[in-house]
Amino acid sequence: MEIPVKVLKIADGIKTMRIRGAGKIARAAAEALKIAALEYSGSRDEKSFKRYMARVADLLISTRPTAVSLPNAVYYVMYRLLTTEDRFDELRNTVIRATEQFIQESIDAVRKIGEIGAKRIPDNAVVLTHCHSTAAVSVITTAYRMGKIRKVYSTETRPFFQGRITMRHLLEAGVPAVQIPDSAVRYIMHEVDQVVVGADTIASNGAVVNKVGTSQVALAAHEARIRVFVAAETYKFSPSTAIGELVPIEFRSPEEIVPKEWMEKYKGIEVLNPSFDVTPPEYIDAIITELGVIPPQAAILVLLDRFGWALSKLKQGELGKIVFEETLEE
Ligand code: RUB
């Protein structure tokens, strides 16, 4: 059976960044799996349904490479499906229940991170954030409601300008916010009390992969002795990094950087557009998760707690690069 158009649209939305931000991508993928299950009209045997869902899972995972929240959301649902032996109707229900559960847990996690993180913001604070992170905004707006925030500096976040989304959210919440160019971060850092950013992926050693420029922000904060907090749900932790896999960094189109005509005019012009970078754990003071605040060095404990099942599969060399269709071929 063909993959439903609504599912293809979500996959395309993630790829082209109409849907963006690690948490939103994860929830959109879960929603796509739910739609796929609901719209399945193929043969009602268990194997055909599992194969079809595996194809949808692979498609969703292939849309963007860096945010581990995406495969983690898909594994969350597919693991439950692939380990269930039952009749078709029950399998379909398993998928629907798992997707709804993932989305609800994800929404709850962002709220919880806001509550936990806000307690760590000092009174009368000036905060700096980079890119648009729902989790970081949750911390900032919760702290603002507690009367703790004086001002927020939000970087533009070139070339895609996600900082404008942050500005919009902050202004709508009444938070006094100032948009600055990315290059002004070091200039402004002496005014800042705390940096709060999100994460796309957290490696087992506590390194944080987030929007390109985050590592420069962290470096400038380190120099000025300003604390850097990362707000991240536990599904941003990457199981495959525990066995030494690297986090793939997405490179996007040169046209996000230079005018389209240049590509025609200056044949062979080289442009590099990495979308993410890696901030080493030494530059991060704490990671705020829905389970509590941890030092980055404790990332492996979160991985063991949340993804113990995946880690045992990884030992067998299966999950690091899982392709669900192939898994079913065996
Ligand atoms: C978004 C980005 C965000 C993280 C965390 O990158 O780097 O900081 O995804 O966001 P892009 P959230 O716009 O390229 O997807 O806390 O919302 O998951």
PDB file of C-alpha atoms in Angstrom, residues 43-227:
ATOM      1  CA  SER A  43      -4.138  -6.579   3.828  1.00  0.00           C
ATOM      2  CA  ARG A  44      -5.168  -7.183   7.432  1.00  0.00           C
ATOM      3  CA  ASP A  45      -2.358  -9.568   8.230  1.00  0.00           C
ATOM      4  CA  GLU A  46       0.139  -8.757  10.915  1.00  0.00           C
ATOM      5  CA  LYS A  47       3.252  -8.948   8.740  1.00  0.00           C
ATOM      6  CA  SER A  48       1.948  -6.661   5.967  1.00  0.00           C
ATOM      7  CA  PHE A  49       0.958  -4.018   8.509  1.00  0.00           C
ATOM      8  CA  LYS A  50       4.329  -4.164  10.254  1.00  0.00           C
ATOM      9  CA  ARG A  51       6.164  -3.916   6.934  1.00  0.00           C
ATOM     10  CA  TYR A  52       4.082  -0.929   5.891  1.00  0.00           C
ATOM     11  CA  MET A  53       4.679   0.848   9.224  1.00  0.00           C
ATOM     12  CA  ALA A  54       8.401   0.096   8.896  1.00  0.00           C
ATOM     13  CA  ARG A  55       8.427   1.835   5.509  1.00  0.00           C
ATOM     14  CA  VAL A  56       6.723   4.885   7.017  1.00  0.00           C
ATOM     15  CA  ALA A  57       9.196   4.831   9.936  1.00  0.00           C
ATOM     16  CA  ASP A  58      12.191   4.762   7.581  1.00  0.00           C
ATOM     17  CA  LEU A  59      10.780   7.603   5.509  1.00  0.00           C
ATOM     18  CA  LEU A  60      10.263   9.792   8.589  1.00  0.00           C
ATOM     19  CA  ILE A  61      13.733   9.056   9.979  1.00  0.00           C
ATOM     20  CA  SER A  62      15.331   9.969   6.645  1.00  0.00           C
ATOM     21  CA  THR A  63      13.884  13.516   6.586  1.00  0.00           C
ATOM     22  CA  ARG A  64      16.520  15.241   8.775  1.00  0.00           C
ATOM     23  CA  PRO A  65      19.706  13.743  10.172  1.00  0.00           C
ATOM     24  CA  THR A  66      20.769  15.613  13.310  1.00  0.00           C
ATOM     25  CA  ALA A  67      17.965  15.790  15.890  1.00  0.00           C
ATOM     26  CA  VAL A  68      17.847  12.397  17.610  1.00  0.00           C
ATOM     27  CA  SER A  69      14.391  13.257  18.931  1.00  0.00           C
ATOM     28  CA  LEU A  70      13.095  12.186  15.523  1.00  0.00           C
ATOM     29  CA  PRO A  71      14.391   8.587  15.480  1.00  0.00           C
ATOM     30  CA  ASN A  72      13.778   8.325  19.227  1.00  0.00           C
ATOM     31  CA  ALA A  73      10.086   9.193  18.698  1.00  0.00           C
ATOM     32  CA  VAL A  74       9.868   6.665  15.875  1.00  0.00           C
ATOM     33  CA  TYR A  75      11.660   3.958  17.916  1.00  0.00           C
ATOM     34  CA  TYR A  76       9.310   4.652  20.837  1.00  0.00           C
ATOM     35  CA  VAL A  77       6.341   3.696  18.657  1.00  0.00           C
ATOM     36  CA  MET A  78       7.962   1.052  16.450  1.00  0.00           C
ATOM     37  CA  TYR A  79       9.556  -0.801  19.341  1.00  0.00           C
ATOM     38  CA  ARG A  80       6.100  -1.295  20.837  1.00  0.00           C
ATOM     39  CA  LEU A  81       4.702  -2.417  17.496  1.00  0.00           C
ATOM     40  CA  LEU A  82       7.526  -4.763  16.543  1.00  0.00           C
ATOM     41  CA  THR A  83       7.562  -6.467  19.932  1.00  0.00           C
ATOM     42  CA  THR A  84       3.790  -7.048  19.951  1.00  0.00           C
ATOM     43  CA  GLU A  85       2.430 -10.306  18.551  1.00  0.00           C
ATOM     44  CA  ASP A  86      -1.295  -9.876  18.084  1.00  0.00           C
ATOM     45  CA  ARG A  87      -4.085  -9.545  15.560  1.00  0.00           C
ATOM     46  CA  PHE A  88      -4.143  -6.622  13.119  1.00  0.00           C
ATOM     47  CA  ASP A  89      -6.709  -4.520  15.043  1.00  0.00           C
ATOM     48  CA  GLU A  90      -4.707  -4.777  18.228  1.00  0.00           C
ATOM     49  CA  LEU A  91      -1.471  -3.886  16.403  1.00  0.00           C
ATOM     50  CA  ARG A  92      -3.074  -0.821  14.942  1.00  0.00           C
ATOM     51  CA  ASN A  93      -4.322   0.172  18.421  1.00  0.00           C
ATOM     52  CA  THR A  94      -0.836  -0.351  19.808  1.00  0.00           C
ATOM     53  CA  VAL A  95       0.535   2.187  17.322  1.00  0.00           C
ATOM     54  CA  ILE A  96      -2.222   4.703  17.998  1.00  0.00           C
ATOM     55  CA  ARG A  97      -1.827   4.405  21.786  1.00  0.00           C
ATOM     56  CA  ALA A  98       1.966   4.714  21.578  1.00  0.00           C
ATOM     57  CA  THR A  99       1.854   7.819  19.370  1.00  0.00           C
ATOM     58  CA  GLU A 100      -0.669   9.552  21.625  1.00  0.00           C
ATOM     59  CA  GLN A 101       1.365   8.611  24.673  1.00  0.00           C
ATOM     60  CA  PHE A 102       4.587   9.954  23.133  1.00  0.00           C
ATOM     61  CA  ILE A 103       2.988  13.277  22.198  1.00  0.00           C
ATOM     62  CA  GLN A 104       1.442  13.728  25.646  1.00  0.00           C
ATOM     63  CA  GLU A 105       4.688  12.811  27.437  1.00  0.00           C
ATOM     64  CA  SER A 106       6.558  15.246  25.196  1.00  0.00           C
ATOM     65  CA  ILE A 107       4.190  18.129  25.969  1.00  0.00           C
ATOM     66  CA  ASP A 108       4.323  17.324  29.689  1.00  0.00           C
ATOM     67  CA  ALA A 109       8.140  17.185  29.558  1.00  0.00           C
ATOM     68  CA  VAL A 110       8.399  20.690  28.095  1.00  0.00           C
ATOM     69  CA  ARG A 111       6.138  22.060  30.831  1.00  0.00           C
ATOM     70  CA  LYS A 112       8.078  20.239  33.549  1.00  0.00           C
ATOM     71  CA  ILE A 113      11.402  21.509  32.163  1.00  0.00           C
ATOM     72  CA  GLY A 114       9.968  25.026  32.359  1.00  0.00           C
ATOM     73  CA  GLU A 115       9.093  24.557  36.025  1.00  0.00           C
ATOM     74  CA  ILE A 116      12.378  22.901  36.981  1.00  0.00           C
ATOM     75  CA  GLY A 117      14.526  25.286  34.930  1.00  0.00           C
ATOM     76  CA  ALA A 118      12.804  28.448  36.152  1.00  0.00           C
ATOM     77  CA  LYS A 119      13.845  27.619  39.727  1.00  0.00           C
ATOM     78  CA  ARG A 120      17.470  27.825  38.569  1.00  0.00           C
ATOM     79  CA  ILE A 121      17.142  31.303  37.070  1.00  0.00           C
ATOM     80  CA  PRO A 122      18.412  33.964  39.478  1.00  0.00           C
ATOM     81  CA  ASP A 123      16.192  36.917  40.445  1.00  0.00           C
ATOM     82  CA  ASN A 124      16.185  39.963  38.170  1.00  0.00           C
ATOM     83  CA  ALA A 125      18.036  37.963  35.520  1.00  0.00           C
ATOM     84  CA  VAL A 126      19.182  38.911  32.041  1.00  0.00           C
ATOM     85  CA  VAL A 127      19.050  35.761  29.951  1.00  0.00           C
ATOM     86  CA  LEU A 128      20.485  35.062  26.513  1.00  0.00           C
ATOM     87  CA  THR A 129      19.104  32.413  24.195  1.00  0.00           C
ATOM     88  CA  HIS A 130      20.019  31.211  20.718  1.00  0.00           C
ATOM     89  CA  CYS A 131      17.794  29.841  17.945  1.00  0.00           C
ATOM     90  CA  HIS A 132      14.242  28.826  18.797  1.00  0.00           C
ATOM     91  CA  SER A 133      13.872  26.152  21.403  1.00  0.00           C
ATOM     92  CA  THR A 134      10.459  25.391  22.847  1.00  0.00           C
ATOM     93  CA  ALA A 135      12.117  23.915  25.944  1.00  0.00           C
ATOM     94  CA  ALA A 136      14.334  26.988  26.497  1.00  0.00           C
ATOM     95  CA  VAL A 137      11.358  29.316  25.934  1.00  0.00           C
ATOM     96  CA  SER A 138       9.392  27.262  28.467  1.00  0.00           C
ATOM     97  CA  VAL A 139      12.108  27.906  31.088  1.00  0.00           C
ATOM     98  CA  ILE A 140      12.269  31.618  30.254  1.00  0.00           C
ATOM     99  CA  THR A 141       8.522  32.283  30.190  1.00  0.00           C
ATOM    100  CA  THR A 142       7.957  30.298  33.413  1.00  0.00           C
ATOM    101  CA  ALA A 143      10.743  32.267  35.109  1.00  0.00           C
ATOM    102  CA  TYR A 144       9.201  35.485  33.777  1.00  0.00           C
ATOM    103  CA  ARG A 145       5.826  34.593  35.278  1.00  0.00           C
ATOM    104  CA  MET A 146       7.657  34.073  38.586  1.00  0.00           C
ATOM    105  CA  GLY A 147       8.922  37.660  38.274  1.00  0.00           C
ATOM    106  CA  LYS A 148      12.547  36.625  37.787  1.00  0.00           C
ATOM    107  CA  ILE A 149      13.359  37.907  34.299  1.00  0.00           C
ATOM    108  CA  ARG A 150      14.477  41.469  33.598  1.00  0.00           C
ATOM    109  CA  LYS A 151      15.437  41.051  29.948  1.00  0.00           C
ATOM    110  CA  VAL A 152      16.100  38.403  27.323  1.00  0.00           C
ATOM    111  CA  TYR A 153      18.581  38.693  24.479  1.00  0.00           C
ATOM    112  CA  SER A 154      17.556  36.527  21.549  1.00  0.00           C
ATOM    113  CA  THR A 155      19.964  35.994  18.662  1.00  0.00           C
ATOM    114  CA  GLU A 156      18.654  36.279  15.121  1.00  0.00           C
ATOM    115  CA  THR A 157      20.078  32.841  14.324  1.00  0.00           C
ATOM    116  CA  ARG A 158      21.160  33.181  10.738  1.00  0.00           C
ATOM    117  CA  PRO A 159      20.716  32.004   8.117  1.00  0.00           C
ATOM    118  CA  PHE A 160      17.203  30.721   8.868  1.00  0.00           C
ATOM    119  CA  PHE A 161      16.275  33.374  11.478  1.00  0.00           C
ATOM    120  CA  GLN A 162      14.701  31.041  14.031  1.00  0.00           C
ATOM    121  CA  GLY A 163      15.442  33.822  16.560  1.00  0.00           C
ATOM    122  CA  ARG A 164      12.500  35.727  15.119  1.00  0.00           C
ATOM    123  CA  ILE A 165      10.202  32.910  16.225  1.00  0.00           C
ATOM    124  CA  THR A 166      11.716  33.150  19.706  1.00  0.00           C
ATOM    125  CA  MET A 167      11.138  36.922  19.719  1.00  0.00           C
ATOM    126  CA  ARG A 168       7.518  36.419  18.713  1.00  0.00           C
ATOM    127  CA  HIS A 169       6.912  33.876  21.473  1.00  0.00           C
ATOM    128  CA  LEU A 170       8.638  36.016  24.097  1.00  0.00           C
ATOM    129  CA  LEU A 171       6.838  39.213  23.100  1.00  0.00           C
ATOM    130  CA  GLU A 172       3.487  37.423  23.035  1.00  0.00           C
ATOM    131  CA  ALA A 173       4.213  36.231  26.579  1.00  0.00           C
ATOM    132  CA  GLY A 174       5.027  39.822  27.587  1.00  0.00           C
ATOM    133  CA  VAL A 175       8.737  39.122  28.175  1.00  0.00           C
ATOM    134  CA  PRO A 176      11.007  42.148  27.540  1.00  0.00           C
ATOM    135  CA  ALA A 177      13.111  40.793  24.681  1.00  0.00           C
ATOM    136  CA  VAL A 178      15.875  42.256  22.541  1.00  0.00           C
ATOM    137  CA  GLN A 179      16.842  40.789  19.185  1.00  0.00           C
ATOM    138  CA  ILE A 180      20.562  40.859  18.483  1.00  0.00           C
ATOM    139  CA  PRO A 181      22.640  39.658  15.549  1.00  0.00           C
ATOM    140  CA  ASP A 182      24.514  36.439  16.253  1.00  0.00           C
ATOM    141  CA  SER A 183      27.803  38.307  15.938  1.00  0.00           C
ATOM    142  CA  ALA A 184      26.893  40.583  18.908  1.00  0.00           C
ATOM    143  CA  VAL A 185      26.862  37.742  21.438  1.00  0.00           C
ATOM    144  CA  ARG A 186      30.339  38.395  22.848  1.00  0.00           C
ATOM    145  CA  TYR A 187      29.700  42.152  22.882  1.00  0.00           C
ATOM    146  CA  ILE A 188      26.600  41.718  25.032  1.00  0.00           C
ATOM    147  CA  MET A 189      27.761  38.839  27.240  1.00  0.00           C
ATOM    148  CA  HIS A 190      28.963  41.076  30.110  1.00  0.00           C
ATOM    149  CA  GLU A 191      25.297  42.066  30.676  1.00  0.00           C
ATOM    150  CA  VAL A 192      24.024  38.488  30.772  1.00  0.00           C
ATOM    151  CA  ASP A 193      23.397  36.461  33.951  1.00  0.00           C
ATOM    152  CA  GLN A 194      22.541  33.145  32.348  1.00  0.00           C
ATOM    153  CA  VAL A 195      22.462  31.477  28.947  1.00  0.00           C
ATOM    154  CA  VAL A 196      19.589  29.067  28.252  1.00  0.00           C
ATOM    155  CA  VAL A 197      19.506  27.082  25.002  1.00  0.00           C
ATOM    156  CA  GLY A 198      17.842  23.928  23.740  1.00  0.00           C
ATOM    157  CA  ALA A 199      19.313  20.780  22.193  1.00  0.00           C
ATOM    158  CA  ASP A 200      18.792  18.654  19.139  1.00  0.00           C
ATOM    159  CA  THR A 201      20.902  15.805  20.414  1.00  0.00           C
ATOM    160  CA  ILE A 202      22.875  15.100  23.572  1.00  0.00           C
ATOM    161  CA  ALA A 203      25.702  12.586  23.318  1.00  0.00           C
ATOM    162  CA  SER A 204      26.564  10.054  26.005  1.00  0.00           C
ATOM    163  CA  ASN A 205      29.553  12.183  27.113  1.00  0.00           C
ATOM    164  CA  GLY A 206      27.268  15.209  27.646  1.00  0.00           C
ATOM    165  CA  ALA A 207      28.242  17.086  24.469  1.00  0.00           C
ATOM    166  CA  VAL A 208      25.281  19.076  23.154  1.00  0.00           C
ATOM    167  CA  VAL A 209      24.430  19.317  19.470  1.00  0.00           C
ATOM    168  CA  ASN A 210      22.280  22.356  18.819  1.00  0.00           C
ATOM    169  CA  LYS A 211      21.789  25.093  16.218  1.00  0.00           C
ATOM    170  CA  VAL A 212      25.058  26.255  14.682  1.00  0.00           C
ATOM    171  CA  GLY A 213      26.489  29.085  16.760  1.00  0.00           C
ATOM    172  CA  THR A 214      25.562  27.518  20.098  1.00  0.00           C
ATOM    173  CA  SER A 215      29.185  26.525  20.711  1.00  0.00           C
ATOM    174  CA  GLN A 216      30.309  30.119  20.095  1.00  0.00           C
ATOM    175  CA  VAL A 217      27.674  31.375  22.526  1.00  0.00           C
ATOM    176  CA  ALA A 218      28.918  28.836  25.093  1.00  0.00           C
ATOM    177  CA  LEU A 219      32.532  29.846  24.481  1.00  0.00           C
ATOM    178  CA  ALA A 220      31.744  33.539  25.005  1.00  0.00           C
ATOM    179  CA  ALA A 221      29.783  32.651  28.163  1.00  0.00           C
ATOM    180  CA  HIS A 222      32.665  30.527  29.439  1.00  0.00           C
ATOM    181  CA  GLU A 223      35.081  33.402  28.915  1.00  0.00           C
ATOM    182  CA  ALA A 224      32.756  35.773  30.827  1.00  0.00           C
ATOM    183  CA  ARG A 225      32.105  33.143  33.539  1.00  0.00           C
ATOM    184  CA  ILE A 226      28.385  33.066  32.743  1.00  0.00           C
ATOM    185  CA  ARG A 227      26.529  29.803  33.300  1.00  0.00           C
TER     186      ARG A 227
END
